[in-house]
C-alpha cells in the first residue's frame, strides 16, 4: 500500500489558522501520510501539481465576515482550471477554520469548503467526533469543544496572538489530520480490491 498524500491548502491572516494547519499536518503525519502545507496566497505552479497528485486536500481559512477569507476565495476561483479537467475528482476533502467568536458563523466557512469539494467531485470527510463541553461533566478541554461536526473549528480571542489558540482546538485539528489519513488508507484498500 502506498503512503497517502495529504495536502493542506490554507490561508492564515494573523497566524492563528496556521497553528490549526500545523496541527492537522502533525496528525496526518503521525498517521503515516506524506503531508504538504500549502499557503494559498503564495501558491506556486509546483504546489498546484502537488494538489493534483494528492489523495486528500484539506481546506483551511479563518472565518472573516461569515465566510472564508478573500485570499482563500481567490484560490477557490483559481481552482476552476482543475474543475474543467476533473483533476480533483474522487479525492478526499476536509476542512478547518478559526474565528474570534464561539460561533462566528464558522459553519458557513466549512459549508463553503464542502460545496467547493462537491463541485470538484471530491468526497467530504467529517470530523467524526461527538461534541465536547456540552454537559456538566464536560470541560473546555474536550475534543470538539465547540460541537462542530463538519470539520475542525477553533476559537481564539481577537486580542490574543497565535500562541493563544486553544489546546483543545489544536488537538481536535490533530484528530482531523489522523482521520483523513486513515480514511485515505481505507479508500486505497477498497480501490485496490475493486
Tab-separated table of N, CA, C and O in Angstrom, residues 93-190:
chain	number	residue	atom	x	y	z
A	93	UNK	N	-11.663	15.191	0.798
A	93	UNK	CA	-11.546	16.585	1.214
A	93	UNK	C	-12.028	16.723	2.653
A	93	UNK	O	-12.852	15.936	3.126
A	94	UNK	N	-11.514	17.724	3.332
A	94	UNK	CA	-11.936	18.060	4.688
A	94	UNK	C	-11.627	19.535	4.894
A	94	UNK	O	-11.046	20.185	4.006
A	95	UNK	N	-11.993	20.070	6.065
A	95	UNK	CA	-11.741	21.485	6.280
A	95	UNK	C	-11.658	21.882	7.735
A	95	UNK	O	-12.084	21.151	8.627
A	96	UNK	N	-11.104	23.077	7.932
A	96	UNK	CA	-10.976	23.655	9.275
A	96	UNK	C	-11.028	25.174	9.178
A	96	UNK	O	-10.725	25.764	8.136
A	97	UNK	N	-11.413	25.783	10.280
A	97	UNK	CA	-11.474	27.241	10.331
A	97	UNK	C	-11.287	27.726	11.760
A	97	UNK	O	-11.374	26.948	12.717
A	98	UNK	N	-11.030	29.015	11.894
A	98	UNK	CA	-10.834	29.665	13.182
A	98	UNK	C	-11.480	31.047	13.122
A	98	UNK	O	-11.442	31.698	12.073
A	99	UNK	N	-12.090	31.453	14.213
A	99	UNK	CA	-12.560	32.833	14.324
A	99	UNK	C	-12.542	33.231	15.790
A	99	UNK	O	-12.335	32.395	16.670
A	100	UNK	N	-12.774	34.506	16.052
A	100	UNK	CA	-12.705	35.010	17.421
A	100	UNK	C	-13.936	34.643	18.242
A	100	UNK	O	-13.837	34.473	19.450
A	101	UNK	N	-15.080	34.529	17.609
A	101	UNK	CA	-16.320	34.226	18.338
A	101	UNK	C	-16.507	32.722	18.477
A	101	UNK	O	-16.005	31.950	17.657
A	102	UNK	N	-17.261	32.326	19.489
A	102	UNK	CA	-17.513	30.901	19.696
A	102	UNK	C	-18.208	30.299	18.479
A	102	UNK	O	-17.862	29.221	18.023
A	103	UNK	N	-19.193	30.998	17.935
A	103	UNK	CA	-19.813	30.552	16.682
A	103	UNK	C	-19.138	31.278	15.529
A	103	UNK	O	-18.436	30.662	14.749
A	104	UNK	N	-19.360	32.560	15.434
A	104	UNK	CA	-18.683	33.349	14.416
A	104	UNK	C	-19.043	32.951	12.997
A	104	UNK	O	-18.333	33.284	12.055
A	105	UNK	N	-20.115	32.184	12.845
A	105	UNK	CA	-20.531	31.684	11.532
A	105	UNK	C	-19.466	30.813	10.873
A	105	UNK	O	-19.346	30.746	9.643
A	106	UNK	N	-18.702	30.102	11.712
A	106	UNK	CA	-17.700	29.163	11.185
A	106	UNK	C	-18.334	28.074	10.331
A	106	UNK	O	-17.719	27.600	9.376
A	107	UNK	N	-19.562	27.680	10.668
A	107	UNK	CA	-20.231	26.643	9.895
A	107	UNK	C	-20.341	27.054	8.423
A	107	UNK	O	-20.170	26.223	7.530
A	108	UNK	N	-20.600	28.320	8.171
A	108	UNK	CA	-20.716	28.779	6.787
A	108	UNK	C	-19.407	28.584	6.032
A	108	UNK	O	-19.404	28.183	4.866
A	109	UNK	N	-18.294	28.846	6.683
A	109	UNK	CA	-16.992	28.637	6.045
A	109	UNK	C	-16.794	27.162	5.718
A	109	UNK	O	-16.373	26.809	4.604
A	110	UNK	N	-17.116	26.300	6.667
A	110	UNK	CA	-16.968	24.863	6.425
A	110	UNK	C	-17.907	24.391	5.316
A	110	UNK	O	-17.530	23.546	4.491
A	111	UNK	N	-19.115	24.956	5.262
A	111	UNK	CA	-20.034	24.602	4.185
A	111	UNK	C	-19.520	25.110	2.835
A	111	UNK	O	-19.690	24.440	1.810
A	112	UNK	N	-18.892	26.270	2.826
A	112	UNK	CA	-18.255	26.768	1.601
A	112	UNK	C	-17.207	25.758	1.114
A	112	UNK	O	-17.145	25.434	-0.075
A	113	UNK	N	-16.406	25.240	2.036
A	113	UNK	CA	-15.410	24.229	1.664
A	113	UNK	C	-16.084	22.970	1.123
A	113	UNK	O	-15.613	22.371	0.155
A	114	UNK	N	-17.171	22.550	1.767
A	114	UNK	CA	-17.899	21.360	1.311
A	114	UNK	C	-18.425	21.547	-0.108
A	114	UNK	O	-18.347	20.634	-0.934
A	115	UNK	N	-18.978	22.716	-0.388
A	115	UNK	CA	-19.504	22.982	-1.729
A	115	UNK	C	-18.370	23.005	-2.739
A	115	UNK	O	-18.482	22.436	-3.839
A	116	UNK	N	-17.257	23.633	-2.395
A	116	UNK	CA	-16.088	23.639	-3.281
A	116	UNK	C	-15.659	22.205	-3.587
A	116	UNK	O	-15.433	21.840	-4.749
A	117	UNK	N	-15.570	21.381	-2.545
A	117	UNK	CA	-15.187	19.977	-2.734
A	117	UNK	C	-16.218	19.253	-3.595
A	117	UNK	O	-15.860	18.486	-4.502
A	118	UNK	N	-17.493	19.491	-3.333
A	118	UNK	CA	-18.544	18.855	-4.110
A	118	UNK	C	-18.484	19.235	-5.577
A	118	UNK	O	-18.689	18.396	-6.465
A	119	UNK	N	-18.193	20.496	-5.860
A	119	UNK	CA	-18.086	20.928	-7.252
A	119	UNK	C	-16.938	20.222	-7.960
A	119	UNK	O	-17.005	19.951	-9.154
A	120	UNK	N	-15.905	19.920	-7.206
A	120	UNK	CA	-14.756	19.197	-7.775
A	120	UNK	C	-14.988	17.685	-7.812
A	120	UNK	O	-14.128	16.949	-8.291
A	121	UNK	N	-16.110	17.206	-7.286
A	121	UNK	CA	-16.387	15.768	-7.279
A	121	UNK	C	-15.621	15.019	-6.205
A	121	UNK	O	-15.402	13.815	-6.310
A	122	UNK	N	-15.246	15.743	-5.140
A	122	UNK	CA	-14.476	15.149	-4.049
A	122	UNK	C	-15.418	14.553	-3.000
A	122	UNK	O	-16.600	14.867	-2.962
A	123	UNK	N	-14.871	13.710	-2.134
A	123	UNK	CA	-15.618	13.076	-1.046
A	123	UNK	C	-15.252	13.755	0.269
A	123	UNK	O	-14.077	13.772	0.647
A	124	UNK	N	-16.262	14.268	0.977
A	124	UNK	CA	-16.021	15.024	2.209
A	124	UNK	C	-15.849	14.093	3.403
A	124	UNK	O	-16.643	13.187	3.620
A	125	UNK	N	-14.824	14.351	4.199
A	125	UNK	CA	-14.573	13.613	5.436
A	125	UNK	C	-14.929	14.529	6.606
A	125	UNK	O	-14.329	15.596	6.772
A	126	UNK	N	-15.906	14.122	7.399
A	126	UNK	CA	-16.298	14.942	8.544
A	126	UNK	C	-15.380	14.682	9.732
A	126	UNK	O	-14.471	13.859	9.665
A	127	UNK	N	-15.645	15.380	10.815
A	127	UNK	CA	-14.784	15.276	11.994
A	127	UNK	C	-14.906	13.930	12.705
A	127	UNK	O	-13.938	13.419	13.256
A	128	UNK	N	-16.111	13.343	12.709
A	128	UNK	CA	-16.282	12.028	13.317
A	128	UNK	C	-16.165	12.012	14.830
A	128	UNK	O	-15.762	11.016	15.411
A	129	UNK	N	-16.518	13.117	15.454
A	129	UNK	CA	-16.481	13.210	16.919
A	129	UNK	C	-17.822	13.693	17.444
A	129	UNK	O	-18.465	14.542	16.831
A	130	UNK	N	-18.208	13.178	18.603
A	130	UNK	CA	-19.338	13.769	19.308
A	130	UNK	C	-18.911	15.148	19.805
A	130	UNK	O	-17.720	15.419	19.957
A	131	UNK	N	-19.865	16.017	20.113
A	131	UNK	CA	-19.486	17.320	20.652
A	131	UNK	C	-18.948	17.184	22.067
A	131	UNK	O	-19.410	16.341	22.837
A	132	UNK	N	-17.974	17.993	22.383
A	132	UNK	CA	-17.462	18.055	23.753
A	132	UNK	C	-18.069	19.246	24.478
A	132	UNK	O	-18.801	20.051	23.890
A	133	UNK	N	-17.809	19.349	25.738
A	133	UNK	CA	-18.149	20.508	26.564
A	133	UNK	C	-19.625	20.880	26.469
A	133	UNK	O	-19.995	22.037	26.448
A	134	UNK	N	-20.509	19.851	26.429
A	134	UNK	CA	-21.946	20.143	26.348
A	134	UNK	C	-22.727	19.500	27.491
A	134	UNK	O	-23.924	19.300	27.384
A	135	UNK	N	-22.028	19.180	28.558
A	135	UNK	CA	-22.702	18.640	29.738
A	135	UNK	C	-21.981	19.134	30.985
A	135	UNK	O	-20.893	19.698	30.899
A	136	UNK	N	-22.581	18.873	32.124
A	136	UNK	CA	-21.986	19.333	33.376
A	136	UNK	C	-20.683	18.605	33.691
A	136	UNK	O	-19.889	19.082	34.496
A	137	UNK	N	-20.454	17.462	33.062
A	137	UNK	CA	-19.206	16.723	33.289
A	137	UNK	C	-18.148	17.042	32.229
A	137	UNK	O	-17.019	16.589	32.332
A	138	UNK	N	-18.505	17.819	31.218
A	138	UNK	CA	-17.552	18.189	30.170
A	138	UNK	C	-16.715	19.383	30.588
A	138	UNK	O	-16.931	19.999	31.638
A	139	UNK	N	-15.746	19.705	29.732
A	139	UNK	CA	-14.919	20.884	30.001
A	139	UNK	C	-14.462	21.486	28.684
A	139	UNK	O	-14.541	20.852	27.625
A	140	UNK	N	-13.954	22.700	28.760
A	140	UNK	CA	-13.470	23.362	27.558
A	140	UNK	C	-12.221	22.683	26.991
A	140	UNK	O	-11.780	23.006	25.898
A	141	UNK	N	-11.687	21.719	27.701
A	141	UNK	CA	-10.530	20.982	27.212
A	141	UNK	C	-10.912	19.730	26.417
A	141	UNK	O	-10.043	18.991	25.955
A	142	UNK	N	-12.220	19.495	26.255
A	142	UNK	CA	-12.685	18.346	25.476
A	142	UNK	C	-12.360	18.525	23.996
A	142	UNK	O	-12.375	19.651	23.483
A	143	UNK	N	-12.113	17.397	23.311
A	143	UNK	CA	-12.051	17.444	21.855
A	143	UNK	C	-13.398	17.929	21.331
A	143	UNK	O	-14.436	17.646	21.920
A	144	UNK	N	-13.373	18.653	20.239
A	144	UNK	CA	-14.578	19.201	19.610
A	144	UNK	C	-15.399	19.991	20.617
A	144	UNK	O	-16.622	19.880	20.694
A	145	UNK	N	-14.717	20.828	21.382
A	145	UNK	CA	-15.373	21.617	22.437
A	145	UNK	C	-16.424	22.567	21.888
A	145	UNK	O	-17.343	22.949	22.600
A	146	UNK	N	-16.330	22.928	20.605
A	146	UNK	CA	-17.301	23.846	20.010
A	146	UNK	C	-18.468	23.111	19.366
A	146	UNK	O	-19.404	23.739	18.881
A	147	UNK	N	-18.426	21.785	19.356
A	147	UNK	CA	-19.548	20.991	18.886
A	147	UNK	C	-19.829	21.110	17.400
A	147	UNK	O	-20.975	21.170	16.980
A	148	UNK	N	-18.789	21.117	16.583
A	148	UNK	CA	-18.938	21.205	15.128
A	148	UNK	C	-18.676	19.823	14.543
A	148	UNK	O	-17.685	19.177	14.875
A	149	UNK	N	-19.540	19.353	13.676
A	149	UNK	CA	-19.409	18.017	13.095
A	149	UNK	C	-18.740	18.033	11.727
A	149	UNK	O	-18.086	17.088	11.329
A	150	UNK	N	-18.917	19.102	10.983
A	150	UNK	CA	-18.497	19.175	9.581
A	150	UNK	C	-16.984	19.176	9.410
A	150	UNK	O	-16.470	18.633	8.439
A	151	UNK	N	-16.270	19.808	10.318
A	151	UNK	CA	-14.816	19.899	10.231
A	151	UNK	C	-14.273	20.388	11.558
A	151	UNK	O	-15.001	20.464	12.548
A	152	UNK	N	-13.008	20.745	11.571
A	152	UNK	CA	-12.381	21.235	12.803
A	152	UNK	C	-12.603	22.740	12.915
A	152	UNK	O	-12.263	23.498	12.011
A	153	UNK	N	-13.182	23.157	14.031
A	153	UNK	CA	-13.435	24.574	14.277
A	153	UNK	C	-12.656	25.010	15.509
A	153	UNK	O	-12.572	24.276	16.491
A	154	UNK	N	-12.088	26.199	15.414
A	154	UNK	CA	-11.301	26.743	16.515
A	154	UNK	C	-11.773	28.151	16.839
A	154	UNK	O	-12.282	28.861	15.969
A	155	UNK	N	-11.569	28.542	18.080
A	155	UNK	CA	-11.903	29.898	18.527
A	155	UNK	C	-10.712	30.460	19.271
A	155	UNK	O	-10.150	29.817	20.156
A	156	UNK	N	-10.294	31.644	18.863
A	156	UNK	CA	-9.191	32.327	19.524
A	156	UNK	C	-9.596	33.777	19.757
A	156	UNK	O	-10.091	34.436	18.836
A	157	UNK	N	-9.398	34.272	20.955
A	157	UNK	CA	-9.774	35.644	21.270
A	157	UNK	C	-9.098	36.626	20.320
A	157	UNK	O	-7.921	36.465	19.973
A	158	UNK	N	-9.843	37.641	19.920
A	158	UNK	CA	-9.363	38.589	18.912
A	158	UNK	C	-8.187	39.430	19.389
A	158	UNK	O	-7.436	39.956	18.579
A	159	UNK	N	-8.010	39.558	20.687
A	159	UNK	CA	-6.919	40.381	21.208
A	159	UNK	C	-5.714	39.556	21.645
A	159	UNK	O	-4.844	40.048	22.360
A	160	UNK	N	-5.674	38.285	21.209
A	160	UNK	CA	-4.542	37.426	21.555
A	160	UNK	C	-3.898	36.874	20.287
A	160	UNK	O	-4.557	36.717	19.250
A	161	UNK	N	-2.620	36.557	20.386
A	161	UNK	CA	-1.869	36.069	19.239
A	161	UNK	C	-2.016	34.572	19.025
A	161	UNK	O	-2.755	33.888	19.746
A	162	UNK	N	-1.295	34.047	18.023
A	162	UNK	CA	-1.383	32.629	17.673
A	162	UNK	C	-1.043	31.681	18.816
A	162	UNK	O	-1.529	30.554	18.852
A	163	UNK	N	-0.234	32.138	19.760
A	163	UNK	CA	0.127	31.280	20.892
A	163	UNK	C	-1.075	30.983	21.783
A	163	UNK	O	-1.044	30.053	22.594
A	164	UNK	N	-2.158	31.740	21.629
A	164	UNK	CA	-3.349	31.564	22.465
A	164	UNK	C	-4.390	30.633	21.839
A	164	UNK	O	-5.460	30.445	22.419
A	165	UNK	N	-4.089	30.045	20.672
A	165	UNK	CA	-5.049	29.093	20.089
A	165	UNK	C	-5.284	27.991	21.121
A	165	UNK	O	-4.339	27.431	21.681
A	166	UNK	N	-6.541	27.701	21.376
A	166	UNK	CA	-6.914	26.782	22.459
A	166	UNK	C	-6.344	25.383	22.207
A	166	UNK	O	-6.434	24.853	21.106
A	167	UNK	N	-5.780	24.791	23.259
A	167	UNK	CA	-5.169	23.451	23.144
A	167	UNK	C	-6.164	22.401	22.670
A	167	UNK	O	-5.811	21.483	21.926
A	168	UNK	N	-7.413	22.504	23.110
A	168	UNK	CA	-8.415	21.523	22.685
A	168	UNK	C	-8.701	21.652	21.191
A	168	UNK	O	-8.945	20.659	20.509
A	169	UNK	N	-8.649	22.886	20.664
A	169	UNK	CA	-8.870	23.089	19.235
A	169	UNK	C	-7.684	22.546	18.425
A	169	UNK	O	-7.867	21.976	17.350
A	170	UNK	N	-6.490	22.706	18.960
A	170	UNK	CA	-5.300	22.139	18.313
A	170	UNK	C	-5.403	20.614	18.301
A	170	UNK	O	-5.150	19.965	17.274
A	171	UNK	N	-5.816	20.031	19.425
A	171	UNK	CA	-5.962	18.570	19.499
A	171	UNK	C	-7.058	18.078	18.557
A	171	UNK	O	-6.923	17.017	17.930
A	172	UNK	N	-8.130	18.840	18.428
A	172	UNK	CA	-9.214	18.465	17.509
A	172	UNK	C	-8.718	18.489	16.067
A	172	UNK	O	-9.036	17.598	15.270
A	173	UNK	N	-7.917	19.478	15.721
A	173	UNK	CA	-7.344	19.549	14.375
A	173	UNK	C	-6.389	18.379	14.124
A	173	UNK	O	-6.363	17.810	13.023
A	174	UNK	N	-5.623	17.995	15.138
A	174	UNK	CA	-4.772	16.810	15.005
A	174	UNK	C	-5.593	15.562	14.742
A	174	UNK	O	-5.220	14.710	13.929
A	175	UNK	N	-6.730	15.465	15.427
A	175	UNK	CA	-7.655	14.353	15.186
A	175	UNK	C	-8.108	14.343	13.730
A	175	UNK	O	-8.150	13.285	13.093
A	176	UNK	N	-8.448	15.510	13.184
A	176	UNK	CA	-8.880	15.589	11.787
A	176	UNK	C	-7.779	15.104	10.851
A	176	UNK	O	-8.047	14.356	9.907
A	177	UNK	N	-6.548	15.486	11.102
A	177	UNK	CA	-5.431	15.024	10.269
A	177	UNK	C	-5.276	13.517	10.289
A	177	UNK	O	-5.063	12.885	9.243
A	178	UNK	N	-5.412	12.922	11.474
A	178	UNK	CA	-5.338	11.457	11.572
A	178	UNK	C	-6.522	10.813	10.855
A	178	UNK	O	-6.363	9.818	10.147
A	179	UNK	N	-7.702	11.401	11.022
A	179	UNK	CA	-8.910	10.823	10.424
A	179	UNK	C	-8.841	10.824	8.898
A	179	UNK	O	-9.187	9.822	8.267
A	180	UNK	N	-8.410	11.922	8.294
A	180	UNK	CA	-8.358	11.936	6.825
A	180	UNK	C	-7.316	10.953	6.306
A	180	UNK	O	-7.511	10.322	5.266
A	181	UNK	N	-6.227	10.790	7.033
A	181	UNK	CA	-5.196	9.837	6.613
A	181	UNK	C	-5.709	8.408	6.694
A	181	UNK	O	-5.537	7.615	5.762
A	182	UNK	N	-6.361	8.067	7.809
A	182	UNK	CA	-6.913	6.719	7.951
A	182	UNK	C	-8.010	6.458	6.917
A	182	UNK	O	-8.100	5.360	6.362
A	183	UNK	N	-8.815	7.470	6.631
A	183	UNK	CA	-9.853	7.319	5.610
A	183	UNK	C	-9.231	7.115	4.235
A	183	UNK	O	-9.709	6.303	3.440
A	184	UNK	N	-8.150	7.819	3.945
A	184	UNK	CA	-7.448	7.631	2.663
A	184	UNK	C	-6.911	6.221	2.536
A	184	UNK	O	-6.951	5.618	1.438
A	185	UNK	N	-6.436	5.657	3.636
A	185	UNK	CA	-5.944	4.272	3.594
A	185	UNK	C	-7.085	3.303	3.297
A	185	UNK	O	-6.924	2.365	2.519
A	186	UNK	N	-8.249	3.522	3.907
A	186	UNK	CA	-9.417	2.681	3.662
A	186	UNK	C	-9.837	2.783	2.192
A	186	UNK	O	-10.105	1.774	1.531
A	187	UNK	N	-9.879	4.005	1.657
A	187	UNK	CA	-10.249	4.212	0.242
A	187	UNK	C	-9.255	3.499	-0.672
A	187	UNK	O	-9.656	2.902	-1.665
A	188	UNK	N	-7.970	3.574	-0.345
A	188	UNK	CA	-6.946	2.930	-1.186
A	188	UNK	C	-7.127	1.414	-1.183
A	188	UNK	O	-7.030	0.774	-2.239
A	189	UNK	N	-7.406	0.843	-0.004
A	189	UNK	CA	-7.634	-0.615	0.055
A	189	UNK	C	-8.871	-1.008	-0.735
A	189	UNK	O	-8.881	-2.002	-1.465
A	190	UNK	N	-9.933	-0.228	-0.608
A	190	UNK	CA	-11.160	-0.514	-1.343
A	190	UNK	C	-10.957	-0.406	-2.842
A	190	UNK	O	-11.450	-1.227	-3.615
